[in-house]
Tab-separated table of C-alpha atoms and ligand atoms in Angstrom:
chain	number	residue	atom	x	y	z
A	1	MET	CA	19.165	-0.828	-48.798
A	2	LYS	CA	16.064	1.211	-49.591
A	3	PHE	CA	12.921	-0.305	-51.087
A	4	ILE	CA	10.649	1.844	-53.176
A	5	PRO	CA	7.473	1.019	-55.119
A	6	VAL	CA	7.965	0.169	-58.798
A	7	LYS	CA	7.442	3.209	-61.039
A	8	GLY	CA	3.866	3.590	-62.210
A	9	THR	CA	2.421	1.740	-59.181
A	10	ARG	CA	0.703	3.236	-56.147
A	11	ASP	CA	0.685	2.538	-52.417
A	12	PHE	CA	-2.753	3.067	-50.960
A	13	TYR	CA	-2.342	4.554	-47.483
A	14	PRO	CA	-5.668	4.688	-45.599
A	15	GLU	CA	-6.530	8.178	-46.850
A	16	SER	CA	-6.126	7.239	-50.536
A	17	MET	CA	-7.749	3.883	-49.847
A	18	ARG	CA	-10.860	5.723	-48.618
A	19	LEU	CA	-11.087	7.592	-51.913
A	20	ARG	CA	-10.477	4.411	-53.915
A	21	ASN	CA	-13.249	2.667	-51.966
A	22	TRP	CA	-15.606	5.600	-52.463
A	23	ILE	CA	-15.004	5.443	-56.236
A	24	THR	CA	-15.398	1.659	-56.466
A	25	GLU	CA	-18.446	1.641	-54.183
A	26	THR	CA	-20.086	4.304	-56.370
A	27	TRP	CA	-19.292	2.268	-59.505
A	28	ARG	CA	-20.745	-0.863	-57.897
A	29	ARG	CA	-23.920	0.875	-56.641
A	30	VAL	CA	-24.554	2.529	-60.025
A	31	SER	CA	-23.978	-0.784	-61.871
A	32	LEU	CA	-26.428	-2.670	-59.684
A	33	ARG	CA	-29.157	-0.062	-59.937
A	34	ASN	CA	-28.802	-0.083	-63.739
A	35	GLY	CA	-29.341	-3.856	-63.782
A	36	PHE	CA	-25.759	-5.149	-64.168
A	37	GLU	CA	-24.337	-8.154	-62.298
A	38	GLU	CA	-20.757	-8.407	-61.064
A	39	TYR	CA	-18.170	-10.904	-62.381
A	40	ASP	CA	-14.396	-11.262	-62.162
A	41	ALA	CA	-11.678	-13.261	-63.909
A	42	PRO	CA	-8.071	-14.274	-63.120
A	43	ILE	CA	-5.427	-11.565	-62.899
A	44	PHE	CA	-3.297	-13.512	-65.416
A	45	GLU	CA	-4.292	-15.436	-68.520
A	46	TYR	CA	-2.629	-17.219	-71.446
A	47	LEU	CA	-0.676	-14.598	-73.394
A	48	ASP	CA	-2.497	-15.449	-76.652
A	49	LEU	CA	-5.816	-14.221	-75.290
A	50	PHE	CA	-4.464	-10.663	-75.344
A	51	THR	CA	-2.424	-10.818	-78.544
A	52	VAL	CA	-5.129	-12.321	-80.799
A	53	LYS	CA	-7.351	-9.299	-81.285
A	54	SER	CA	-6.601	-6.350	-79.033
A	55	GLY	CA	-4.139	-4.710	-81.439
A	56	HIS	CA	-0.419	-4.048	-81.194
A	57	GLU	CA	-0.642	-1.090	-78.799
A	58	ILE	CA	-1.941	-3.340	-76.013
A	59	ALA	CA	0.338	-6.226	-77.052
A	60	GLU	CA	3.387	-3.968	-76.674
A	61	GLN	CA	2.283	-3.011	-73.176
A	62	LEU	CA	1.897	-6.515	-71.763
A	63	PHE	CA	3.587	-7.723	-68.620
A	64	SER	CA	4.191	-11.254	-69.870
A	65	PHE	CA	6.149	-14.136	-68.404
A	66	THR	CA	6.760	-17.852	-68.744
A	67	ASP	CA	5.744	-20.016	-65.789
A	68	ARG	CA	7.720	-23.014	-64.567
A	69	GLY	CA	5.676	-25.291	-66.821
A	70	GLY	CA	6.795	-23.277	-69.859
A	71	ARG	CA	3.378	-21.635	-70.376
A	72	ASN	CA	3.337	-18.151	-71.883
A	73	LEU	CA	1.188	-15.988	-69.624
A	74	ALA	CA	0.413	-12.306	-69.184
A	75	ILE	CA	-1.073	-10.094	-66.472
A	76	ARG	CA	-4.352	-8.711	-67.774
A	77	PRO	CA	-4.100	-5.233	-69.394
A	78	GLU	CA	-7.910	-5.200	-69.821
A	79	ILE	CA	-10.746	-7.568	-68.926
A	80	THR	CA	-12.740	-7.616	-72.210
A	81	PRO	CA	-10.932	-10.685	-73.663
A	82	SER	CA	-11.476	-12.587	-70.369
A	83	LEU	CA	-15.156	-11.585	-70.458
A	84	ALA	CA	-15.462	-12.903	-74.030
A	85	ARG	CA	-13.690	-16.143	-73.009
A	86	MET	CA	-16.045	-16.598	-70.028
A	87	ILE	CA	-19.176	-15.925	-72.106
A	88	ASN	CA	-18.015	-18.292	-74.853
A	89	ALA	CA	-17.474	-21.067	-72.276
A	90	LYS	CA	-21.109	-20.908	-71.079
A	91	ILE	CA	-22.826	-19.524	-74.122
A	92	ASN	CA	-25.697	-22.000	-74.106
A	93	SER	CA	-26.588	-21.733	-70.445
A	94	LEU	CA	-26.361	-17.951	-69.939
A	95	PRO	CA	-29.686	-16.115	-70.180
A	96	ARG	CA	-29.325	-13.277	-72.669
A	97	PRO	CA	-28.869	-10.401	-72.797
A	98	VAL	CA	-25.898	-10.589	-70.473
A	99	LYS	CA	-25.497	-7.330	-68.527
A	100	TRP	CA	-22.327	-7.657	-66.455
A	101	PHE	CA	-19.889	-5.343	-64.688
A	102	SER	CA	-16.455	-5.779	-63.174
A	103	LEU	CA	-13.912	-3.718	-61.217
A	104	PRO	CA	-10.578	-5.311	-62.181
A	105	ARG	CA	-7.044	-4.276	-61.244
A	106	LEU	CA	-5.116	-4.063	-64.533
A	107	CYS	CA	-1.451	-3.707	-65.528
A	108	ARG	CA	0.038	-2.133	-68.636
A	109	ALA	CA	3.772	-1.580	-69.139
A	110	GLU	CA	3.214	2.042	-70.151
A	111	ASN	CA	5.511	4.973	-69.749
A	112	PRO	CA	4.077	6.477	-66.532
A	113	GLN	CA	2.810	10.040	-66.931
A	114	LYS	CA	-0.141	12.161	-65.831
A	115	GLY	CA	-3.241	9.950	-66.029
A	116	ARG	CA	-1.270	6.906	-67.157
A	117	LEU	CA	0.139	4.353	-64.738
A	118	ARG	CA	1.334	0.772	-64.946
A	119	GLU	CA	-1.247	-0.508	-62.483
A	120	PHE	CA	-4.775	0.880	-62.203
A	121	PHE	CA	-8.409	-0.018	-61.609
A	122	GLN	CA	-11.001	0.035	-64.360
A	123	TRP	CA	-14.786	-0.184	-64.122
A	124	ASN	CA	-16.204	-2.297	-66.963
A	125	ILE	CA	-19.808	-2.292	-68.140
A	126	ASP	CA	-20.775	-4.677	-70.942
A	127	ILE	CA	-23.943	-5.893	-72.649
A	128	ILE	CA	-23.712	-9.093	-74.694
A	129	GLY	CA	-26.400	-10.312	-77.083
A	130	VAL	CA	-28.102	-7.053	-78.144
A	131	GLU	CA	-27.610	-5.754	-81.675
A	132	SER	CA	-29.654	-2.599	-81.279
A	133	GLU	CA	-27.854	0.673	-80.573
A	134	LEU	CA	-30.160	0.967	-77.563
A	135	ALA	CA	-27.569	-1.174	-75.736
A	136	ASP	CA	-24.823	1.345	-76.643
A	137	ALA	CA	-27.081	4.155	-75.444
A	138	GLU	CA	-27.707	2.303	-72.173
A	139	CYS	CA	-23.955	1.832	-71.575
A	140	ILE	CA	-23.415	5.572	-72.129
A	141	LEU	CA	-26.299	6.257	-69.734
A	142	VAL	CA	-24.613	4.123	-67.063
A	143	ALA	CA	-21.289	5.973	-67.517
A	144	VAL	CA	-23.050	9.331	-67.219
A	145	ASP	CA	-25.065	8.084	-64.249
A	146	ALA	CA	-21.833	7.345	-62.331
A	147	LEU	CA	-20.174	10.642	-63.273
A	148	ARG	CA	-23.326	12.540	-62.286
A	149	GLU	CA	-23.508	10.635	-58.996
A	150	MET	CA	-19.937	11.739	-58.245
A	151	GLY	CA	-20.885	15.373	-58.839
A	152	LEU	CA	-19.622	15.861	-62.421
A	153	GLY	CA	-22.107	17.774	-64.567
A	154	ALA	CA	-22.541	18.237	-68.317
A	155	ASP	CA	-20.250	21.305	-68.054
A	156	ASP	CA	-17.474	19.160	-66.599
A	157	VAL	CA	-17.413	16.048	-68.781
A	158	GLU	CA	-18.414	15.049	-72.270
A	159	VAL	CA	-18.947	11.751	-74.087
A	160	ARG	CA	-17.449	12.066	-77.584
A	161	ILE	CA	-19.042	9.645	-79.997
A	162	GLY	CA	-17.523	8.316	-83.230
A	163	SER	CA	-18.013	5.392	-85.588
A	164	ARG	CA	-15.465	2.757	-86.608
A	165	PRO	CA	-17.305	1.643	-89.806
A	166	LEU	CA	-17.726	5.231	-91.031
A	167	THR	CA	-14.059	5.928	-90.355
A	168	MET	CA	-13.121	2.758	-92.270
A	169	ALA	CA	-15.392	3.755	-95.177
A	170	MET	CA	-13.713	7.145	-95.291
A	171	LEU	CA	-10.231	5.548	-95.319
A	172	LYS	CA	-11.306	3.195	-98.073
A	173	ALA	CA	-12.769	6.061	-100.094
A	174	ALA	CA	-9.513	8.004	-99.654
A	175	GLY	CA	-7.626	5.056	-101.162
A	176	VAL	CA	-5.865	3.879	-97.987
A	177	PRO	CA	-4.981	0.188	-98.504
A	178	PRO	CA	-6.884	-2.099	-96.076
A	179	GLU	CA	-3.656	-3.694	-94.806
A	180	SER	CA	-2.571	-0.335	-93.339
A	181	PHE	CA	-5.970	0.387	-91.667
A	182	GLU	CA	-4.847	-0.774	-88.229
A	183	GLU	CA	-1.702	1.344	-88.306
A	184	VAL	CA	-3.597	4.370	-89.658
A	185	LEU	CA	-6.311	3.963	-87.007
A	186	GLY	CA	-3.531	4.065	-84.390
A	187	VAL	CA	-2.411	7.440	-85.790
A	188	LEU	CA	-6.021	8.728	-85.923
A	189	ASP	CA	-6.533	7.615	-82.309
A	190	ASN	CA	-3.654	9.873	-81.333
A	191	ARG	CA	-4.847	12.944	-83.279
A	192	PRO	CA	-6.821	14.554	-80.414
A	193	LYS	CA	-3.822	14.159	-78.073
A	194	ILE	CA	-1.148	15.733	-80.317
A	195	SER	CA	-0.648	18.921	-82.337
A	196	GLU	CA	-1.819	19.104	-85.960
A	197	LYS	CA	1.822	19.290	-87.079
A	198	GLU	CA	2.667	16.097	-85.157
A	199	PHE	CA	-0.428	14.447	-86.648
A	200	GLN	CA	0.648	15.460	-90.150
A	201	ASP	CA	4.136	13.987	-89.567
A	202	LEU	CA	2.807	10.718	-88.122
A	203	ALA	CA	0.253	10.356	-90.923
A	204	THR	CA	2.968	10.912	-93.537
A	205	LYS	CA	5.149	8.341	-91.785
A	206	VAL	CA	2.477	5.642	-92.163
A	207	GLY	CA	2.234	6.393	-95.880
A	208	LEU	CA	-0.693	8.861	-96.187
A	209	ASP	CA	-0.386	11.593	-98.802
A	210	GLY	CA	-1.615	15.191	-98.533
A	211	LYS	CA	-4.969	14.478	-100.238
A	212	GLN	CA	-5.697	11.566	-97.945
A	213	ILE	CA	-4.846	13.624	-94.862
A	214	ASP	CA	-7.197	16.379	-96.104
A	215	ALA	CA	-10.007	13.832	-96.662
A	216	ILE	CA	-9.512	12.587	-93.104
A	217	ARG	CA	-9.704	16.144	-91.774
A	218	VAL	CA	-12.933	16.957	-93.667
A	219	PHE	CA	-14.613	13.806	-92.329
A	220	GLN	CA	-13.332	14.179	-88.774
A	221	ASP	CA	-14.336	17.835	-88.514
A	222	VAL	CA	-18.037	16.956	-88.864
A	223	SER	CA	-19.471	17.905	-85.521
A	224	ASP	CA	-23.195	17.165	-85.553
A	225	ILE	CA	-25.692	14.623	-86.828
A	226	GLU	CA	-27.076	16.914	-89.547
A	227	ALA	CA	-23.600	17.539	-90.983
A	228	LEU	CA	-22.832	13.828	-90.894
A	229	GLU	CA	-26.098	12.997	-92.653
A	230	ALA	CA	-25.388	15.671	-95.287
A	231	LEU	CA	-21.847	14.365	-95.836
A	232	ALA	CA	-23.134	10.795	-96.152
A	233	LYS	CA	-25.755	11.874	-98.709
A	234	GLY	CA	-23.297	13.902	-100.766
A	235	GLU	CA	-20.410	11.435	-100.784
A	236	LYS	CA	-20.949	8.500	-103.099
A	237	HIS	CA	-18.330	6.573	-101.111
A	238	PHE	CA	-20.623	6.516	-98.102
A	239	SER	CA	-23.525	5.002	-100.030
A	240	GLY	CA	-23.011	1.586	-98.384
A	241	CYS	CA	-22.823	3.169	-94.964
A	242	GLN	CA	-26.340	4.544	-94.617
A	243	LYS	CA	-27.123	2.001	-91.892
A	244	ASP	CA	-24.135	3.211	-89.844
A	245	VAL	CA	-25.253	6.826	-90.219
A	246	ASP	CA	-28.788	5.748	-89.225
A	247	ARG	CA	-27.379	3.933	-86.203
A	248	ILE	CA	-25.675	7.089	-84.967
A	249	SER	CA	-28.843	9.168	-85.589
A	250	MET	CA	-30.922	6.597	-83.687
A	251	LEU	CA	-28.386	6.480	-80.843
A	252	TRP	CA	-28.528	10.245	-80.638
A	253	ARG	CA	-32.322	10.184	-80.285
A	254	GLN	CA	-32.076	7.570	-77.538
A	255	LEU	CA	-29.499	9.644	-75.657
A	256	GLU	CA	-31.944	12.570	-75.864
A	257	ASP	CA	-34.755	10.356	-74.553
A	258	PHE	CA	-32.559	9.166	-71.676
A	259	GLY	CA	-32.057	12.865	-70.874
A	260	ILE	CA	-28.269	12.847	-71.248
A	261	ALA	CA	-27.704	14.470	-74.666
A	262	ASP	CA	-26.183	17.507	-72.911
A	263	TYR	CA	-23.322	15.229	-71.807
A	264	CYS	CA	-22.744	13.942	-75.351
A	265	GLY	CA	-21.352	15.163	-78.653
A	266	LEU	CA	-20.545	13.708	-82.035
A	267	ASP	CA	-16.787	13.513	-82.666
A	268	MET	CA	-15.515	11.540	-85.644
A	269	ARG	CA	-11.949	11.926	-84.366
A	270	VAL	CA	-12.757	9.196	-81.830
A	271	VAL	CA	-11.686	5.854	-83.312
A	272	ARG	CA	-10.318	4.023	-80.194
A	273	GLY	CA	-6.943	2.347	-79.928
A	274	LEU	CA	-8.098	-1.253	-79.507
A	275	ALA	CA	-8.406	-3.327	-82.675
A	276	TYR	CA	-11.616	-5.214	-81.889
A	277	TYR	CA	-14.184	-2.392	-82.140
A	278	THR	CA	-16.667	-2.732	-84.990
A	279	GLY	CA	-19.315	-0.016	-84.627
A	280	ILE	CA	-20.181	3.015	-82.516
A	281	VAL	CA	-17.215	4.016	-80.343
A	282	TYR	CA	-16.919	6.697	-77.669
A	283	GLU	CA	-14.597	8.266	-75.150
A	284	VAL	CA	-15.342	10.366	-72.098
A	285	PHE	CA	-13.182	13.425	-71.470
A	286	GLY	CA	-13.102	16.353	-69.101
A	287	ARG	CA	-14.542	19.269	-71.148
A	288	GLY	CA	-11.802	21.083	-73.030
A	289	GLU	CA	-9.235	18.477	-71.856
A	290	SER	CA	-6.749	16.598	-73.948
A	291	LEU	CA	-5.616	14.518	-70.975
A	292	ARG	CA	-6.175	10.822	-71.495
A	293	ALA	CA	-9.852	9.811	-71.639
A	294	VAL	CA	-11.520	8.898	-68.370
A	295	ALA	CA	-13.475	6.156	-70.148
A	296	GLY	CA	-13.661	4.522	-73.533
A	297	GLY	CA	-15.711	1.863	-75.203
A	298	GLY	CA	-17.945	0.835	-78.034
A	299	ARG	CA	-19.328	-2.070	-79.986
A	300	TYR	CA	-17.241	-5.203	-80.584
A	301	ASP	CA	-19.557	-7.578	-82.438
A	302	ASN	CA	-16.787	-9.923	-83.698
A	303	LEU	CA	-14.674	-10.484	-80.587
A	304	LEU	CA	-16.520	-13.514	-79.219
A	305	GLU	CA	-16.305	-15.207	-82.604
A	306	LEU	CA	-12.620	-14.303	-82.988
A	307	LEU	CA	-11.986	-15.978	-79.648
A	308	GLY	CA	-13.601	-19.212	-80.772
A	309	GLY	CA	-17.269	-18.624	-79.955
A	310	PRO	CA	-20.395	-17.849	-81.968
A	311	LYS	CA	-20.994	-14.451	-83.563
A	312	ILE	CA	-22.777	-12.483	-80.865
A	313	ALA	CA	-23.212	-8.733	-80.621
A	314	ALA	CA	-21.412	-7.020	-77.734
A	315	THR	CA	-20.871	-3.502	-76.473
A	316	GLY	CA	-19.405	-1.830	-73.411
A	317	PHE	CA	-16.825	0.511	-71.914
A	318	GLY	CA	-14.031	0.770	-69.365
A	319	MET	CA	-13.543	3.717	-66.981
A	320	GLY	CA	-10.190	4.141	-65.233
A	321	ASP	CA	-9.709	5.346	-61.666
A	322	VAL	CA	-6.539	7.372	-62.354
A	323	VAL	CA	-7.954	9.937	-64.784
A	324	LEU	CA	-11.238	9.965	-62.871
A	325	GLU	CA	-9.467	10.958	-59.664
A	326	ILE	CA	-7.585	13.787	-61.425
A	327	LEU	CA	-10.894	15.031	-62.846
A	328	LEU	CA	-12.710	14.798	-59.515
A	329	ARG	CA	-9.948	16.790	-57.815
A	330	GLU	CA	-9.877	19.453	-60.562
A	331	LYS	CA	-13.643	19.918	-60.273
A	332	SER	CA	-13.580	19.829	-56.433
A	333	CYS	CA	-15.823	16.770	-56.395
A	334	VAL	CA	-13.813	14.670	-53.928
A	335	PRO	CA	-15.971	14.413	-50.805
A	336	ASP	CA	-14.660	14.703	-47.261
A	337	LEU	CA	-14.188	11.050	-46.431
A	338	GLY	CA	-13.695	10.694	-42.703
A	339	ARG	CA	-13.329	7.569	-40.622
A	340	PRO	CA	-16.793	6.310	-39.693
A	341	VAL	CA	-16.581	6.698	-35.888
A	342	ASP	CA	-20.000	6.995	-34.221
A	343	LEU	CA	-18.977	7.112	-30.578
A	344	PHE	CA	-15.631	7.731	-28.909
A	345	VAL	CA	-15.830	6.175	-25.416
A	346	ILE	CA	-13.894	7.941	-22.639
A	347	ASP	CA	-13.235	6.901	-19.011
A	348	GLY	CA	-14.731	9.769	-17.028
A	349	GLU	CA	-13.331	8.827	-13.602
A	350	ASP	CA	-10.523	6.768	-12.080
A	351	GLY	CA	-11.095	3.044	-12.428
A	352	ALA	CA	-13.712	3.403	-15.199
A	353	MET	CA	-11.583	1.679	-17.863
A	354	PRO	CA	-13.393	-1.693	-17.424
A	355	VAL	CA	-16.654	0.207	-18.062
A	356	VAL	CA	-15.114	1.645	-21.273
A	357	THR	CA	-14.164	-1.824	-22.571
A	358	ALA	CA	-17.570	-3.275	-21.600
A	359	VAL	CA	-19.405	-0.379	-23.293
A	360	VAL	CA	-17.220	-0.613	-26.443
A	361	GLY	CA	-17.894	-4.369	-26.570
A	362	ARG	CA	-21.658	-3.844	-26.288
A	363	LEU	CA	-21.695	-0.996	-28.848
A	364	ARG	CA	-19.683	-2.917	-31.445
A	365	ALA	CA	-21.921	-5.981	-30.937
A	366	ALA	CA	-24.870	-3.690	-31.729
A	367	GLY	CA	-23.194	-2.511	-34.976
A	368	VAL	CA	-22.141	0.919	-33.682
A	369	ALA	CA	-18.662	2.150	-34.758
A	370	ALA	CA	-17.101	2.704	-31.318
A	371	GLU	CA	-13.525	3.810	-30.593
A	372	PHE	CA	-11.486	4.411	-27.419
A	373	SER	CA	-8.014	5.537	-26.386
A	374	TYR	CA	-5.273	3.097	-25.333
A	375	LYS	CA	-3.682	5.818	-23.223
A	376	ARG	CA	-5.108	6.710	-19.826
A	377	GLN	CA	-5.201	10.467	-19.986
A	378	GLY	CA	-7.509	13.326	-19.019
A	379	VAL	CA	-11.013	13.721	-20.455
A	380	GLY	CA	-9.953	16.920	-22.307
A	381	LYS	CA	-7.176	15.141	-24.221
A	382	GLN	CA	-9.464	12.243	-25.113
A	383	LEU	CA	-12.124	14.676	-26.360
A	384	LYS	CA	-9.469	16.186	-28.625
A	385	GLU	CA	-8.708	12.686	-29.905
A	386	ALA	CA	-12.439	12.088	-30.522
A	387	ASN	CA	-12.518	15.299	-32.518
A	388	ARG	CA	-9.381	14.378	-34.490
A	389	GLN	CA	-10.952	11.053	-35.436
A	390	GLY	CA	-14.133	12.791	-36.624
A	391	ALA	CA	-16.397	11.012	-34.109
A	392	ARG	CA	-20.067	11.964	-34.100
A	393	ALA	CA	-20.159	11.955	-30.317
A	394	ALA	CA	-18.076	11.230	-27.256
A	395	ALA	CA	-19.464	9.069	-24.424
A	396	ILE	CA	-17.810	9.890	-21.111
A	397	VAL	CA	-18.586	6.863	-18.958
A	398	ARG	CA	-18.624	6.402	-15.221
A	399	ALA	CA	-19.746	3.432	-13.024
A	400	ASP	CA	-23.451	3.823	-13.872
A	401	ASN	CA	-23.954	6.997	-15.860
A	402	VAL	CA	-22.666	8.558	-19.030
A	403	THR	CA	-22.357	12.048	-20.523
A	404	VAL	CA	-22.885	12.010	-24.271
A	405	LYS	CA	-21.367	14.980	-26.078
A	406	ASP	CA	-22.501	15.658	-29.639
A	407	MET	CA	-19.264	16.703	-31.356
A	408	ALA	CA	-21.012	18.704	-34.093
A	409	THR	CA	-23.222	20.858	-31.823
A	410	GLY	CA	-21.326	20.578	-28.507
A	411	ARG	CA	-24.622	19.709	-26.794
A	412	GLN	CA	-24.302	17.337	-23.811
A	413	GLN	CA	-26.822	14.972	-22.259
A	414	ASP	CA	-26.457	12.938	-19.072
A	415	ARG	CA	-27.981	9.485	-19.268
A	416	ARG	CA	-28.144	6.325	-17.186
A	417	LEU	CA	-25.750	3.722	-18.552
A	418	ASP	CA	-28.482	1.117	-19.216
A	419	GLU	CA	-30.679	3.703	-20.998
A	420	PHE	CA	-27.722	4.839	-23.114
A	421	LEU	CA	-26.905	1.246	-24.131
A	422	ALA	CA	-30.528	0.629	-25.128
A	423	ASP	CA	-30.354	3.460	-27.721
A	424	PRO	CA	-26.792	4.814	-27.924
A	425	LEU	CA	-27.214	7.170	-30.907
A	426	ALA	CA	-30.471	8.798	-29.744
A	427	GLY	CA	-30.686	12.509	-30.497
A	428	LEU	CA	-27.264	12.802	-32.168
A	429	SER	CA	-26.560	14.789	-35.338
A	430	ASP	CA	-25.700	12.837	-38.489
A	431	ARG	CA	-22.262	11.442	-39.148
A	432	ARG	CA	-19.788	14.302	-39.637
B	1	HAM	P1	-9.133	1.497	-72.890
B	1	HAM	O1	-9.468	2.705	-73.686
B	1	HAM	O2	-7.829	0.838	-73.161
B	1	HAM	O3	-10.342	0.466	-73.100
B	1	HAM	O4	-9.212	1.872	-71.369
B	1	HAM	C1	-10.351	2.501	-70.823
B	1	HAM	C2	-9.938	3.511	-69.773
B	1	HAM	O5	-9.063	2.898	-68.813
B	1	HAM	C3	-9.132	4.680	-70.312
B	1	HAM	O6	-9.983	5.674	-70.824
B	1	HAM	C4	-8.350	5.147	-69.082
B	1	HAM	O7	-9.156	5.979	-68.237
B	1	HAM	C5	-8.127	3.845	-68.347
B	1	HAM	N1	-6.738	3.403	-68.606
B	1	HAM	C6	-6.283	2.645	-69.623
B	1	HAM	N2	-4.953	2.479	-69.534
B	1	HAM	C7	-4.552	3.148	-68.434
B	1	HAM	C8	-3.297	3.361	-67.777
B	1	HAM	N3	-2.163	2.834	-68.240
B	1	HAM	N4	-3.266	4.103	-66.647
B	1	HAM	C9	-4.396	4.613	-66.146
B	1	HAM	N5	-5.620	4.461	-66.700
B	1	HAM	C10	-5.690	3.738	-67.829
B	1	HAM	C11	-10.361	-0.801	-72.618
B	1	HAM	O8	-9.574	-1.229	-71.795
B	1	HAM	C12	-11.530	-1.627	-73.114
B	1	HAM	N6	-11.300	-3.026	-72.755
B	1	HAM	C13	-12.815	-1.079	-72.528
B	1	HAM	C14	-14.034	-1.838	-72.970
B	1	HAM	C15	-14.849	-2.600	-72.204
B	1	HAM	N7	-14.517	-1.863	-74.208
B	1	HAM	C16	-15.604	-2.623	-74.231
B	1	HAM	N8	-15.808	-3.074	-73.000
C-alpha cells in the first residue's frame, strides 16, 4: 500500500519550510512595523459563519462535516468571518481602530491548478472602525511594503483598484435586475482571467444582452482617475455616485503621498469574488499576468452587522503564499536560505571528542548555532561537511587549543580554548 498526500496539499520538507518561514516572517515583521497586532482563530467554525455572507463561490468550496454531536462545521476557507465574529464578541472593550493581522492556514475544495491549491497560507491585514479611505490606502501601503521588502518592484507587481458601488451603479444603469447582481459580479470577477469570447458567452448565460455587455465594457475600460471622473460627470446614472468617485480620487492622492502610486493602477474590471465587499476593492497581480491574484481585498462595511454586530466600517486584504512563491521565483527574488550554522566543531586529534561535546554544549548555551559530526572521521571530511552545511566557520579543537577556519575567506587563526570560548565568533565574516 502506498500513501500519497491528498491532491492540492503540500508536504513541507526542510528546504520548502525555510522558504515558507522566510515568507511568513517577512509578513509578520512588516505587519508589526506598520502597527498591526497578531490574532488567530480556530481552524474550524460553525458552517453558517461561512455561508451567511461570503457568496456562493466560497460556499461551494467548503470542506464541511458533521461532528459526533450533529453540529454542522467547516474548515475555514478564509479568516475574515472569524475576525468579524471575534470583533463583534468584544466590540465594547476593544480600543478602536482595530489594526490586526493574521497568518492562517486555510482550506478550499478547489480544483488544484497553477496558483490554486486546496490548502494554503494567507496573510491578512485588516482595519476595523475607520470609515475614511485613508485606511484602505494604509492597507495597500502595507501590502506594497511586504512585496517591496521581498524584492518585488513596481515593474514586477501592480495593485489594480476598482469600486464595488460604481460597478453596481453601472449594472443598475444598464438595467440588470438587482437579484442577478451577485451572479453577474461572479462573471465580471472572471473577466480578466478568461478570453473576451468566453466572457461574452458567460455574460449571455447569466441573462445579459448585447447592449448591457457593451455598457459593462465601456465602464470597465476606464483606466485612469480623469477618465472615471469624466464618465461620472457625463453619465446621469452615476449622479448618486459622486461620493464613490471622490473616494477613489482621494485614495489615489493618498497612495501618491505614501509614495506607492507607481505600484498602483485604476482597473474597474476588479470586482472581487466575495459577496461582502461594499466599497473600494483591489487585487495585486504580477505585471502583465493573468495568473490568479497574489492578494485581494477591499472595504466590507456591512459584514460585522450581517454577522450580528453593530454597523462598523472595515477594510483589509488577504495575500496567499502559493501565488506569491510563483511570483518570487519568476522574478528571481527567492533568497539563498541556508541552515544557520555558525560553527562546525571538529575533533582535531585522537581522543578529542569529549572536547567537541563540551565545546558544543558551551557554544549552544551561549546562543551560538554549533554543529558537529556523529561520525569519527578525518578533519578533511569534516571540513567538507561543514562546507556542505553552510557553516560560517569550522573550529578544529584539541585538548587546549583550537584552529578556527573562516569558511568564506579560508583564513585560519589558532587560539587558546578558553580565549575562543570567551568570544567564539570574533573576527569571522558574516553568516554565509
Ligand atoms: P480571496 O481573494 O479569496 O480573499 O483570497 C486572497 C488571496 O488568497 C488570493 O489572491 C490568493 O493569492 C490566495 N488564495 C485564495 N484561494 C487560494 C487557493 N485555493 N490556493 C492558493 N491561494 C489562494 C479573501 O480570502 C478575503 N477574506 C481577503 C480579505 C481580508 N478581505 C478583507 N480582509
